[in-house]
Coordinates of C-alpha atoms in Angstrom, one line a residue:
Chain F
M1 CA -5.3 -36.0 -11.9
S2 CA -7.0 -39.1 -12.4
D3 CA -10.2 -38.7 -10.4
V4 CA -12.7 -37.6 -12.7
Q5 CA -14.5 -35.7 -10.1
L6 CA -11.9 -33.8 -8.7
T7 CA -9.8 -33.0 -11.7
A8 CA -9.5 -29.6 -12.7
A9 CA -9.7 -28.7 -16.6
V10 CA -6.4 -27.3 -16.8
P11 CA -7.3 -23.9 -18.7
A12 CA -5.6 -22.7 -21.5
V13 CA -2.8 -19.9 -20.8
A14 CA -4.9 -17.2 -19.9
T15 CA -5.7 -17.7 -15.9
T16 CA -3.1 -20.3 -14.8
G17 CA -0.5 -20.0 -17.4
A18 CA 2.4 -20.8 -17.1
G19 CA 5.6 -19.4 -19.3
R20 CA 5.5 -22.7 -21.1
R21 CA 2.8 -21.9 -23.7
I22 CA 4.1 -18.6 -24.3
G23 CA 2.8 -19.0 -28.1
R24 CA -1.0 -18.4 -26.9
V25 CA -1.3 -14.8 -26.0
P26 CA -4.5 -13.8 -24.9
W27 CA -5.5 -10.6 -26.6
G28 CA -6.2 -8.5 -24.0
Y29 CA -2.0 -8.7 -23.4
W30 CA -1.7 -7.3 -27.0
V31 CA -5.0 -4.7 -26.1
A32 CA -3.2 -3.8 -22.8
W33 CA 0.7 -3.5 -24.6
T34 CA -0.9 -1.4 -27.0
W35 CA -2.8 1.2 -24.9
L36 CA 0.6 1.5 -22.5
G37 CA 2.5 1.7 -25.9
S38 CA 0.1 4.8 -27.0
V39 CA 0.0 6.4 -23.5
V40 CA 3.8 6.7 -23.4
L41 CA 4.5 7.6 -27.1
A42 CA 2.1 10.5 -26.6
A43 CA 3.5 11.8 -23.7
L44 CA 6.9 11.5 -25.0
F45 CA 6.0 13.3 -28.4
A46 CA 3.3 15.5 -26.9
P47 CA 4.8 18.9 -27.9
L48 CA 5.1 17.6 -31.6
L49 CA 1.3 16.6 -31.7
P50 CA -1.1 18.9 -33.2
L51 CA -2.7 19.6 -29.9
W52 CA -4.2 22.7 -28.3
D53 CA -2.4 24.3 -25.9
P54 CA -3.5 22.7 -22.9
A55 CA -2.9 26.1 -20.8
V56 CA -4.8 28.3 -22.9
P57 CA -8.5 29.0 -21.8
D58 CA -11.3 29.1 -24.8
Y59 CA -14.0 30.8 -23.5
S60 CA -16.2 28.9 -26.5
N61 CA -15.0 25.4 -25.3
V62 CA -16.2 25.8 -21.4
F63 CA -17.9 22.7 -20.4
G64 CA -17.7 22.0 -23.9
G65 CA -18.8 18.5 -25.1
I66 CA -17.3 16.1 -27.8
T67 CA -16.8 17.9 -30.9
P68 CA -14.6 17.2 -34.2
T69 CA -12.1 20.2 -33.0
H70 CA -12.1 18.9 -29.4
W71 CA -12.3 15.1 -29.1
L72 CA -12.9 15.0 -25.4
G73 CA -14.7 17.9 -24.7
G74 CA -13.3 20.9 -22.7
D75 CA -13.1 21.8 -19.1
T76 CA -14.6 24.0 -16.6
L77 CA -12.0 27.1 -18.3
G78 CA -12.6 25.9 -22.0
R79 CA -9.1 24.1 -21.9
D80 CA -8.9 21.1 -24.6
T81 CA -9.2 18.2 -22.3
F82 CA -7.8 15.7 -24.8
S83 CA -4.6 17.8 -25.3
R84 CA -4.5 18.0 -21.2
V85 CA -5.3 14.4 -20.8
V86 CA -1.8 13.8 -23.3
Y87 CA -0.1 16.3 -21.0
G88 CA -0.9 14.7 -17.8
A89 CA 0.4 11.5 -19.2
R90 CA 3.9 13.4 -19.0
A91 CA 3.4 14.4 -15.3
S92 CA 1.7 10.9 -14.4
L93 CA 4.2 9.0 -16.1
L94 CA 7.4 11.0 -15.0
V95 CA 5.8 10.8 -11.5
G96 CA 5.3 7.1 -11.5
L97 CA 8.7 6.0 -13.4
C98 CA 11.1 7.9 -11.5
A99 CA 9.8 7.8 -8.0
V100 CA 9.7 4.0 -8.3
G101 CA 13.0 3.8 -10.4
M102 CA 14.9 5.5 -7.8
G103 CA 13.2 3.5 -4.9
A104 CA 13.8 0.5 -6.7
V105 CA 17.3 1.0 -7.3
V106 CA 18.3 2.3 -4.0
G107 CA 15.9 -0.2 -2.5
G108 CA 17.4 -3.0 -4.2
I109 CA 20.7 -2.2 -3.3
L110 CA 20.0 -2.0 0.4
G111 CA 18.0 -4.9 0.3
M112 CA 21.2 -7.2 -1.1
V113 CA 23.3 -5.6 1.6
A114 CA 21.3 -6.3 4.1
G115 CA 20.4 -10.0 3.2
Y116 CA 23.9 -10.9 2.3
F117 CA 26.3 -9.3 5.5
R118 CA 23.4 -10.3 7.3
G119 CA 24.3 -9.4 11.1
R120 CA 24.4 -5.9 12.2
V121 CA 24.2 -4.1 8.8
D122 CA 20.5 -6.3 8.1
R123 CA 19.4 -5.5 11.8
I124 CA 20.0 -1.6 10.8
L125 CA 18.1 -1.5 7.4
S126 CA 15.5 -3.6 8.7
W127 CA 14.9 -1.1 11.6
I128 CA 14.9 1.9 9.2
A129 CA 12.5 0.1 7.1
D130 CA 10.2 -0.8 9.7
V131 CA 10.5 3.2 10.7
V132 CA 9.5 4.6 7.7
L133 CA 6.8 1.8 7.1
A134 CA 5.3 2.7 10.4
F135 CA 5.5 6.5 9.4
P136 CA 2.1 7.5 7.7
G137 CA 3.1 8.0 4.6
L138 CA 1.0 11.0 3.5
V139 CA 2.4 12.7 6.3
L140 CA 5.6 12.6 5.1
I141 CA 4.6 13.6 1.8
I142 CA 2.7 16.8 3.1
A143 CA 5.9 17.4 5.2
I144 CA 8.1 17.5 1.9
V145 CA 5.4 19.3 0.1
A146 CA 5.3 21.9 2.8
V147 CA 9.0 22.3 3.4
L148 CA 10.5 22.3 0.0
G149 CA 7.4 23.3 -2.1
A150 CA 4.6 21.7 -4.0
S151 CA 6.9 20.6 -7.1
L152 CA 7.5 17.2 -9.5
P153 CA 10.9 16.7 -8.2
N154 CA 9.7 17.2 -4.5
L155 CA 6.9 14.9 -5.1
I156 CA 9.1 12.4 -7.3
A157 CA 11.5 12.3 -4.2
G158 CA 8.8 12.1 -1.5
L159 CA 7.2 8.8 -3.3
A160 CA 10.7 7.4 -3.8
I161 CA 11.6 7.6 -0.1
L162 CA 8.2 5.8 0.4
S163 CA 8.6 3.4 -1.5
V164 CA 12.5 2.4 -0.6
P165 CA 11.5 0.1 2.5
T166 CA 8.8 -2.3 0.4
F167 CA 12.1 -2.9 -1.9
I168 CA 14.7 -3.3 1.1
R169 CA 12.2 -5.9 2.0
L170 CA 11.4 -7.5 -1.4
S171 CA 15.3 -8.0 -2.5
R172 CA 16.3 -8.8 1.2
A173 CA 14.3 -12.0 1.2
T174 CA 15.2 -12.6 -2.2
T175 CA 18.9 -12.1 -1.4
L176 CA 18.4 -14.4 1.4
V177 CA 17.4 -17.3 -0.9
V178 CA 19.7 -16.9 -3.6
A179 CA 22.8 -16.2 -1.1
Q180 CA 22.1 -20.2 -0.1
R181 CA 22.5 -21.6 -3.9
E182 CA 25.7 -23.2 -4.6
F183 CA 27.1 -20.5 -7.3
V184 CA 27.1 -18.1 -4.6
Q185 CA 28.9 -20.8 -2.0
A186 CA 31.2 -21.6 -4.9
A187 CA 32.1 -17.7 -5.8
R188 CA 32.6 -17.4 -1.9
A189 CA 35.0 -20.4 -1.9
Y190 CA 36.8 -18.8 -4.6
G191 CA 37.7 -16.0 -2.6
C192 CA 35.5 -13.4 -4.5
R193 CA 35.0 -10.3 -2.5
P194 CA 31.5 -9.9 -1.1
L195 CA 30.4 -6.9 -3.2
R196 CA 31.8 -8.6 -6.2
I197 CA 29.4 -11.4 -5.4
I198 CA 26.8 -9.1 -5.0
A199 CA 27.1 -7.2 -8.1
R200 CA 27.8 -10.6 -10.4
E201 CA 25.9 -13.4 -8.6
I202 CA 23.3 -12.1 -6.5
A203 CA 22.6 -9.0 -8.2
P204 CA 21.3 -10.9 -11.8
N205 CA 19.0 -13.0 -9.7
V206 CA 17.2 -10.5 -7.6
V207 CA 16.9 -7.9 -10.6
L208 CA 13.9 -9.8 -11.9
P209 CA 11.3 -10.2 -9.1
V210 CA 12.3 -6.5 -8.3
A211 CA 11.7 -5.3 -11.8
A212 CA 8.3 -7.1 -12.0
Y213 CA 7.4 -5.5 -8.5
A214 CA 8.2 -2.3 -9.8
F215 CA 6.6 -2.6 -12.8
I216 CA 3.6 -2.9 -10.8
M217 CA 4.2 -0.3 -8.6
V218 CA 4.5 1.9 -11.4
G219 CA 0.3 1.7 -11.9
V220 CA 0.3 2.4 -7.7
F221 CA 2.4 5.6 -8.1
I222 CA 0.1 7.1 -10.5
V223 CA -2.9 6.4 -8.7
V224 CA -1.1 7.7 -5.5
E225 CA 0.3 11.0 -7.8
G226 CA -3.7 11.5 -8.8
S227 CA -4.8 11.1 -5.2
L228 CA -2.2 13.8 -4.0
S229 CA -3.3 16.0 -6.5
F230 CA -7.1 15.3 -5.9
L231 CA -6.0 16.7 -2.5
G232 CA -4.6 19.5 -3.7
L233 CA -1.3 18.3 -2.7
G234 CA 0.4 17.0 -6.1
I235 CA 1.4 18.7 -8.9
P236 CA 0.5 22.5 -8.7
P237 CA -2.1 23.8 -11.0
P238 CA -1.3 25.2 -14.3
T239 CA 0.6 21.7 -15.3
P240 CA -2.0 19.2 -16.3
S241 CA -2.3 16.0 -14.2
W242 CA -4.5 13.4 -14.4
G243 CA -5.8 13.4 -10.4
G244 CA -5.9 17.5 -10.6
M245 CA -8.3 17.2 -14.1
I246 CA -10.8 14.8 -11.8
A247 CA -10.5 16.8 -9.1
A248 CA -11.4 20.2 -11.2
G249 CA -14.5 18.7 -12.6
R250 CA -15.6 17.3 -9.4
T251 CA -17.9 20.3 -8.6
E252 CA -19.7 19.8 -12.0
L253 CA -20.0 15.9 -12.0
L254 CA -23.8 15.9 -12.2
R255 CA -24.1 18.4 -14.9
F256 CA -20.9 17.7 -17.0
P257 CA -19.6 14.3 -15.7
H258 CA -16.9 14.0 -18.9
I259 CA -15.1 16.5 -17.3
S260 CA -13.7 14.1 -14.8
L261 CA -14.8 11.0 -16.4
F262 CA -12.3 10.9 -19.6
P263 CA -8.9 11.5 -17.3
A264 CA -10.2 9.0 -15.2
A265 CA -11.0 6.6 -17.7
V266 CA -7.8 7.2 -18.8
M267 CA -6.2 6.6 -15.8
F268 CA -7.7 3.9 -15.0
L269 CA -6.9 1.9 -18.4
T270 CA -3.5 2.7 -18.1
V271 CA -3.2 1.5 -14.3
L272 CA -5.1 -1.6 -15.4
S273 CA -2.9 -2.3 -18.2
I274 CA 0.1 -2.2 -16.0
N275 CA -1.7 -3.9 -13.3
Y276 CA -2.4 -6.9 -16.3
I277 CA 1.0 -6.9 -18.0
G278 CA 2.6 -7.0 -14.5
E279 CA 0.5 -10.1 -13.5
R280 CA 1.2 -11.9 -16.4
T281 CA 4.9 -11.4 -16.5
R282 CA 5.0 -12.5 -12.9
K283 CA 3.4 -15.7 -13.6
Q284 CA 5.7 -16.7 -16.3
F285 CA 8.3 -17.3 -13.7
E286 CA 5.6 -19.5 -11.8
V287 CA 4.7 -22.9 -12.6
K288 CA 2.1 -23.9 -10.5
E289 CA -1.3 -25.7 -11.8
A290 CA -3.8 -27.0 -9.3
N291 CA -4.4 -30.6 -9.5
L292 CA -6.9 -31.0 -7.1
Chain B
M1 CA 20.8 -24.0 5.6
T2 CA 21.0 -23.4 9.5
D3 CA 24.8 -22.8 9.7
T4 CA 24.5 -19.3 7.9
M5 CA 21.3 -18.1 9.4
P6 CA 22.2 -16.3 12.6
V7 CA 19.4 -17.2 15.4
G8 CA 18.9 -15.0 17.9
A9 CA 20.1 -17.8 20.3
T10 CA 23.0 -15.6 21.8
G11 CA 20.7 -13.5 23.8
A12 CA 22.1 -10.5 22.1
P13 CA 19.8 -7.7 20.7
P14 CA 16.6 -8.4 18.8
A15 CA 16.9 -10.9 15.7
P16 CA 15.7 -8.7 12.5
P17 CA 12.1 -10.3 11.8
A18 CA 13.3 -13.2 9.6
A19 CA 10.6 -14.6 7.5
P20 CA 9.2 -16.8 10.2
T21 CA 9.9 -20.4 8.6
G22 CA 13.4 -19.4 7.6
A23 CA 14.8 -18.9 11.0
A24 CA 15.7 -22.8 11.7
G25 CA 18.3 -22.8 14.4
P26 CA 19.4 -25.5 17.2
R27 CA 16.7 -26.9 18.7
R28 CA 16.2 -26.5 22.2
P29 CA 14.0 -28.4 24.9
G30 CA 11.7 -25.6 26.5
R31 CA 9.6 -24.6 23.6
H32 CA 7.7 -21.9 25.5
R33 CA 10.8 -20.2 26.6
H34 CA 11.8 -19.9 22.8
T35 CA 8.5 -18.5 22.1
A36 CA 9.3 -16.0 25.3
R37 CA 12.5 -15.0 23.6
Y38 CA 10.8 -14.7 20.5
V39 CA 8.2 -12.1 21.8
R40 CA 10.6 -10.3 23.9
A41 CA 13.2 -9.7 20.8
R42 CA 10.1 -8.7 18.9
L43 CA 9.3 -6.1 21.5
T44 CA 12.5 -4.7 21.7
H45 CA 12.5 -4.2 18.0
L46 CA 9.0 -2.9 17.9
L47 CA 10.1 -0.2 21.1
L48 CA 13.1 1.3 19.1
V49 CA 10.6 1.8 16.1
L50 CA 8.4 3.5 17.9
L51 CA 11.1 5.8 19.7
A52 CA 12.2 6.5 16.0
V53 CA 9.0 6.8 14.1
T54 CA 8.2 9.5 17.5
F55 CA 11.4 11.4 17.2
L56 CA 11.2 11.6 13.6
S57 CA 8.0 13.3 13.6
F58 CA 9.3 15.9 16.0
V59 CA 12.2 16.3 13.3
V60 CA 9.7 16.4 10.7
V61 CA 7.1 18.9 12.3
D62 CA 10.1 20.9 13.5
L63 CA 11.3 21.2 9.9
L64 CA 7.4 22.5 8.7
P65 CA 8.0 26.3 7.5
G66 CA 6.3 28.7 9.3
D67 CA 6.7 29.6 13.1
A68 CA 4.1 27.9 15.3
A69 CA 4.3 30.5 17.4
V70 CA 3.5 33.0 14.7
V71 CA 0.4 30.5 13.4
V72 CA -1.0 30.3 16.5
A73 CA -0.7 34.1 17.7
G74 CA -2.6 34.6 14.4
E75 CA -1.5 36.9 11.6
N76 CA -2.0 40.4 13.7
A77 CA 0.2 39.3 16.7
T78 CA 2.6 41.9 18.0
P79 CA 6.2 40.5 17.9
E80 CA 5.7 40.2 21.9
Q81 CA 2.7 38.6 21.8
V82 CA 4.3 35.9 19.4
Q83 CA 7.1 35.6 21.7
A84 CA 4.5 35.2 24.8
V85 CA 3.1 32.0 22.8
R86 CA 6.3 30.9 21.8
E87 CA 7.5 30.9 25.4
T88 CA 4.0 29.4 27.1
L89 CA 4.4 26.8 24.2
Q90 CA 7.5 26.3 25.4
L91 CA 8.7 26.1 21.8
D92 CA 12.0 28.1 22.4
R93 CA 13.3 25.2 23.8
P94 CA 15.6 22.8 22.0
L95 CA 14.4 20.0 20.0
L96 CA 15.8 17.6 21.9
I97 CA 14.4 18.8 25.3
R98 CA 10.8 18.9 24.0
Y99 CA 10.8 15.6 22.8
V100 CA 12.1 13.8 26.2
D101 CA 9.9 16.1 27.7
W102 CA 6.6 14.8 25.7
L103 CA 7.9 11.2 26.4
G104 CA 7.9 11.9 29.9
G105 CA 4.5 12.9 29.3
V106 CA 3.5 10.4 27.4
L107 CA 4.7 7.6 29.9
T108 CA 2.2 9.2 32.5
G109 CA -0.5 9.5 30.0
D110 CA -0.5 12.8 29.2
L111 CA -0.1 13.8 25.6
G112 CA -0.5 17.4 26.0
S113 CA -3.4 19.3 24.5
S114 CA -3.8 21.0 21.1
F115 CA -2.1 24.4 20.7
R116 CA -5.2 25.7 18.7
T117 CA -8.3 24.9 20.7
G118 CA -6.7 23.8 23.9
Q119 CA -8.7 20.4 23.5
P120 CA -6.6 17.7 25.5
V121 CA -4.9 15.4 22.9
L122 CA -6.4 12.6 24.2
E123 CA -9.8 13.7 24.0
A124 CA -9.2 14.5 20.4
L125 CA -7.9 11.3 19.7
G126 CA -10.6 9.6 21.5
E127 CA -13.2 11.2 19.1
R128 CA -11.6 10.2 15.9
I129 CA -10.0 6.8 16.8
P130 CA -13.5 5.1 16.9
V131 CA -14.3 6.3 13.9
S132 CA -11.4 5.0 12.1
L133 CA -11.2 2.0 13.5
Q134 CA -14.7 1.0 12.5
L135 CA -14.3 1.7 8.9
A136 CA -10.7 -0.2 8.8
V137 CA -12.5 -3.3 10.1
V138 CA -15.6 -3.1 8.5
A139 CA -13.8 -2.7 5.4
Q140 CA -11.3 -5.2 6.1
L141 CA -14.1 -7.8 7.0
L142 CA -16.2 -6.8 3.8
A143 CA -12.7 -7.3 2.0
L144 CA -12.0 -10.8 3.4
V145 CA -15.9 -12.0 3.3
I146 CA -16.1 -11.3 -0.4
A147 CA -12.6 -12.6 -1.4
V148 CA -12.0 -15.6 0.9
P149 CA -15.1 -17.7 -0.7
L150 CA -14.0 -16.5 -4.4
A151 CA -10.6 -17.2 -3.9
V152 CA -11.0 -21.1 -2.7
Y153 CA -13.7 -22.0 -5.5
S154 CA -11.6 -20.3 -7.8
A155 CA -8.3 -22.3 -7.2
Y156 CA -10.6 -25.2 -7.0
R157 CA -12.0 -24.9 -10.4
P158 CA -9.3 -22.6 -11.9
G159 CA -9.9 -21.1 -15.4
R160 CA -13.9 -21.7 -14.8
L161 CA -16.2 -19.1 -15.3
L162 CA -16.1 -17.8 -11.7
D163 CA -12.3 -17.9 -11.6
R164 CA -12.2 -15.9 -15.0
T165 CA -15.0 -13.5 -14.3
T166 CA -13.6 -12.7 -10.8
M167 CA -10.0 -12.4 -12.0
T168 CA -11.3 -9.6 -14.7
L169 CA -13.5 -8.0 -12.0
G170 CA -10.5 -8.1 -9.4
F171 CA -8.6 -6.2 -12.3
A172 CA -10.9 -3.6 -12.7
G173 CA -11.1 -3.2 -9.2
A174 CA -7.6 -3.1 -8.5
A175 CA -7.3 -0.5 -11.0
M176 CA -9.7 1.8 -9.9
P177 CA -8.5 4.6 -7.9
Q178 CA -9.9 5.2 -4.5
F179 CA -10.9 8.9 -5.3
V180 CA -12.5 8.0 -8.4
L181 CA -14.6 5.1 -7.0
G182 CA -15.7 6.9 -4.2
M183 CA -17.3 9.9 -7.0
V184 CA -18.9 7.2 -8.8
L185 CA -20.5 5.7 -5.9
I186 CA -21.6 9.1 -4.5
V187 CA -23.0 10.0 -8.1
A188 CA -25.1 6.5 -8.2
F189 CA -26.3 6.3 -4.9
A190 CA -26.1 9.6 -3.1
G191 CA -27.6 12.3 -4.9
G192 CA -26.9 11.9 -8.7
F193 CA -28.9 9.3 -10.1
S194 CA -30.7 8.1 -6.6
S195 CA -30.2 9.0 -3.2
I196 CA -30.6 5.8 -1.1
L197 CA -27.5 6.5 0.7
P198 CA -26.2 9.4 2.6
A199 CA -23.1 10.9 0.4
T200 CA -21.1 12.8 3.1
G201 CA -21.0 12.8 7.1
Y202 CA -21.1 10.3 10.0
T203 CA -23.1 9.2 12.2
S204 CA -21.9 7.6 15.8
F205 CA -23.2 4.2 16.3
F206 CA -24.4 4.8 19.8
E207 CA -26.7 7.7 18.5
D208 CA -28.3 6.1 15.9
P209 CA -26.7 2.4 14.7
L210 CA -28.8 2.4 11.6
A211 CA -27.7 5.9 10.3
N212 CA -24.1 4.7 11.1
L213 CA -24.4 1.5 9.0
R214 CA -26.2 3.8 6.4
S215 CA -23.2 6.6 6.5
I216 CA -20.2 4.1 6.3
I217 CA -21.8 1.8 3.7
L218 CA -20.1 4.0 1.0
P219 CA -17.0 4.7 2.3
C220 CA -16.3 1.0 3.3
V221 CA -17.1 -0.1 -0.1
T222 CA -14.7 2.5 -1.6
L223 CA -12.1 1.1 0.9
M224 CA -13.0 -2.6 0.2
V225 CA -13.1 -3.0 -3.6
A226 CA -9.4 -3.0 -4.0
E227 CA -8.4 -5.0 -1.4
A228 CA -10.8 -7.6 -2.0
A229 CA -9.2 -8.0 -5.5
V230 CA -5.8 -8.4 -4.4
Y231 CA -6.5 -10.7 -1.6
R232 CA -8.6 -12.9 -3.9
Q233 CA -5.8 -12.9 -6.4
L234 CA -3.2 -14.0 -3.2
L235 CA -5.2 -16.4 -1.7
R236 CA -5.8 -18.2 -5.2
S237 CA -2.3 -18.7 -6.0
D238 CA -1.7 -19.7 -2.6
M239 CA -4.2 -22.3 -2.2
I240 CA -3.4 -23.7 -5.9
S241 CA 0.0 -24.5 -4.7
T242 CA -1.0 -25.7 -1.5
L243 CA -3.4 -28.0 -3.1
Q244 CA -0.3 -29.9 -4.8
E245 CA 0.8 -31.0 -1.4
D246 CA 1.0 -34.5 -0.3
F247 CA -1.3 -34.2 2.3
I248 CA -3.9 -33.0 0.0
L249 CA -3.3 -36.0 -2.0
M250 CA -3.5 -37.9 1.2
A251 CA -6.6 -36.0 1.7
R252 CA -8.3 -37.1 -1.3
S253 CA -7.3 -40.5 -1.6
K254 CA -8.9 -40.8 1.9
G255 CA -12.2 -40.2 0.4
L256 CA -12.6 -36.7 2.0
R257 CA -15.4 -34.3 0.4
P258 CA -13.7 -31.6 -1.4
R259 CA -15.3 -29.0 0.8
A260 CA -13.5 -30.5 3.8
I261 CA -10.8 -30.5 1.5
L262 CA -10.6 -27.0 0.7
L263 CA -11.7 -25.5 4.0
R264 CA -10.2 -27.9 6.6
H265 CA -7.2 -28.9 5.0
A266 CA -6.1 -26.4 2.5
L267 CA -7.4 -23.0 3.5
R268 CA -5.3 -22.8 6.8
P269 CA -1.8 -23.5 5.5
S270 CA -2.7 -21.4 2.3
S271 CA -3.6 -18.3 4.2
F272 CA -0.2 -16.7 5.4
S273 CA 0.3 -14.0 2.8
L274 CA -3.2 -13.2 3.1
I275 CA -3.4 -12.6 6.8
T276 CA -0.1 -10.4 6.6
L277 CA -1.2 -8.4 4.0
S278 CA -4.6 -7.9 5.5
G279 CA -2.7 -7.2 8.8
V280 CA -0.7 -4.2 7.0
N281 CA -3.5 -3.2 5.2
L282 CA -5.4 -2.8 8.7
G283 CA -2.8 -0.8 10.4
R284 CA -2.6 1.3 7.5
L285 CA -6.3 2.3 7.3
I286 CA -6.6 2.5 11.1
G287 CA -4.0 5.3 10.9
G288 CA -6.8 6.8 8.5
T289 CA -7.8 7.5 4.9
V290 CA -7.7 10.9 4.1
I291 CA -9.0 10.3 0.3
V292 CA -12.3 8.3 2.1
E293 CA -12.6 10.7 4.7
T294 CA -12.2 13.9 2.4
L295 CA -14.9 12.5 -0.3
F296 CA -17.1 11.5 2.3
A297 CA -16.5 14.3 5.0
I298 CA -15.8 11.7 7.7
P299 CA -14.1 13.0 10.8
G300 CA -11.6 10.2 11.0
L301 CA -7.5 10.5 12.0
G302 CA -6.8 11.0 8.7
Q303 CA -8.5 14.3 8.5
L304 CA -7.3 15.1 12.0
I305 CA -3.5 14.4 10.8
V306 CA -3.8 16.5 7.9
Q307 CA -5.5 19.3 9.7
A308 CA -2.8 19.3 12.3
V309 CA -0.2 19.3 10.2
F310 CA -1.9 22.3 7.9
N311 CA -2.3 24.0 11.8
R312 CA 1.3 23.3 12.9
D313 CA -1.0 22.0 16.2
Y314 CA 2.2 19.8 16.9
M315 CA 0.9 18.2 20.0
I316 CA -2.2 16.8 18.0
L317 CA 0.1 15.5 15.5
Q318 CA 2.2 14.0 17.7
G319 CA -0.3 12.3 19.7
A320 CA -1.9 10.8 16.1
L321 CA 1.4 9.9 14.7
L322 CA 2.1 8.0 17.9
F323 CA -1.1 6.4 17.9
V324 CA -0.9 5.4 13.8
A325 CA 2.6 4.0 14.6
V326 CA 1.6 2.2 18.0
A327 CA -1.5 0.3 15.8
Y328 CA 0.7 -0.4 12.7
V329 CA 3.6 -1.8 15.2
V330 CA 1.1 -4.0 17.4
I331 CA -1.0 -5.4 14.7
N332 CA 2.4 -6.5 13.0
M333 CA 3.1 -8.2 16.1
L334 CA -0.1 -9.9 16.7
I335 CA 0.3 -11.2 13.2
D336 CA 3.7 -12.7 13.8
L337 CA 1.9 -14.3 16.9
L338 CA -0.8 -15.3 14.6
Y339 CA 1.4 -17.2 12.6
L340 CA 2.7 -19.2 15.8
V341 CA -1.0 -20.1 16.5
L342 CA -2.0 -21.3 13.0
D343 CA 1.1 -22.9 12.1
P344 CA 3.1 -25.8 14.3
R345 CA 5.8 -25.8 12.0
V346 CA 6.4 -21.9 12.9
R347 CA 6.4 -22.7 16.5
R348 CA 9.0 -25.3 16.3
D349 CA 11.5 -23.3 14.4
V350 CA 11.3 -20.2 16.5

């Protein structure tokens, strides 16, 4: 650190920030939480809010611009874009949270089992994870949608299955490290049963990295759901979803860009907030600073 | 650490792909023998994965609703015609027998032909694979070319303007869904505000190299943006931790220039996660990028697969999935071997 020419000015929290200086939080962090909080609250309480019915066409509002009554204008059928964006948040968040939640729980547990017991269990689980990863995810989703029908629960199930292998790998890798620690050895020496060790000693140490990753995965799945709806494979039409709304405005993109633009912007800001918060949260566990 | 890590030293079934540096075991004299064993174990594992994937795809396809024979024979076919189609396509035989039959074909280089068009599967794949391959490779290269220098400089001067700017841009890029980015690019460059690039379509490189490059610019940029953002972030943080190591201090005390330290000493040991991730991404992209292909009307593997699912074109689907799985598996294996080349420590520990 003494070399003047090479010493990097250690910046404030924003970039390399370790958790030590939690006091100074960049304003972007609060903006991200505020945005995410409003989206979640709006989605939760959508039926209670004074919104237009998201499903009722209004022929006076077709391609409508921004007006005091229709804050974000109307879509190709004249439905209120603002109301549809709010209701679309329900679908997007529901898919993201449920799929990731299921994937994280199942994958996390399987990963701990694989990482703790090693041997045959590990081999079989790793193999299963590899098989699912080598299978193109989209085909699996299409197949599930085709077999069971396009619906919210089926979509969630499909995405959850796809996310399990990654969680298995993550939780397995973390478990391998944690299982070497003294307190685990001590528990083993006490004669604790393996399941107890996994639940009481290992799980608390695996939860954090898995949760941090899961948080970011919610953002990924919001995009995936959007992409599927964009392809016409997601949540079936009358239900509003961000991807579906963006796709619906595609034909009028040049004349009335706002139809696609507003849902796209909301989706973008939501995913951005999630990524930003996730990245910061992850960094708080990381104590690294450059000293070249 | 070593006593609890079972090493594939028993010669028994393939060791699971443990983290390469973690598998420290009793050292043996013949290094090459170890490498060979490692490769063999990986191969067995991968072969099993391939078998499972292809069988799984048979099952999935079989579960798809709607009788393939009805779909192929057409809506107005009589039951007799449907039955005839079913027999010609041998759809009346049990799943397992069809699978074994298909596997036999694969081993002799015969992937069958499309139920719909009668086109041999190999030929159909041959048309699509170069397209997907070009998109995938170009997009990956673009992402790396953009991300690596930015990451190296950001790690060298963290918190400076370039670091902060690229980080903000990276967050934006990573949060931008491909289909939105693609739409924006089309509006901006291909029809909306300007039409300097074609919005849709694909021209083969051998037909017209210039038109080919023009036709893949927008799709590749669409594919590349989010990846470049992630790569920069990943390499930057790995690099920052490498820069704290003793050998960097050593290099500095020898008076080496920062450029030499960064590029010759720090980059290689920092590149492992980056290589892993870009390998995974390359495998994924080669398997087709349905969103981008749909948006830009590019005849790649992704489109082929989706159409095959909807058309119940089993043979095409099986062949395409086989290729995707092989690509994924081979790339992963190559990356494992690349570790051996890049890092002597891994070579020793295998």
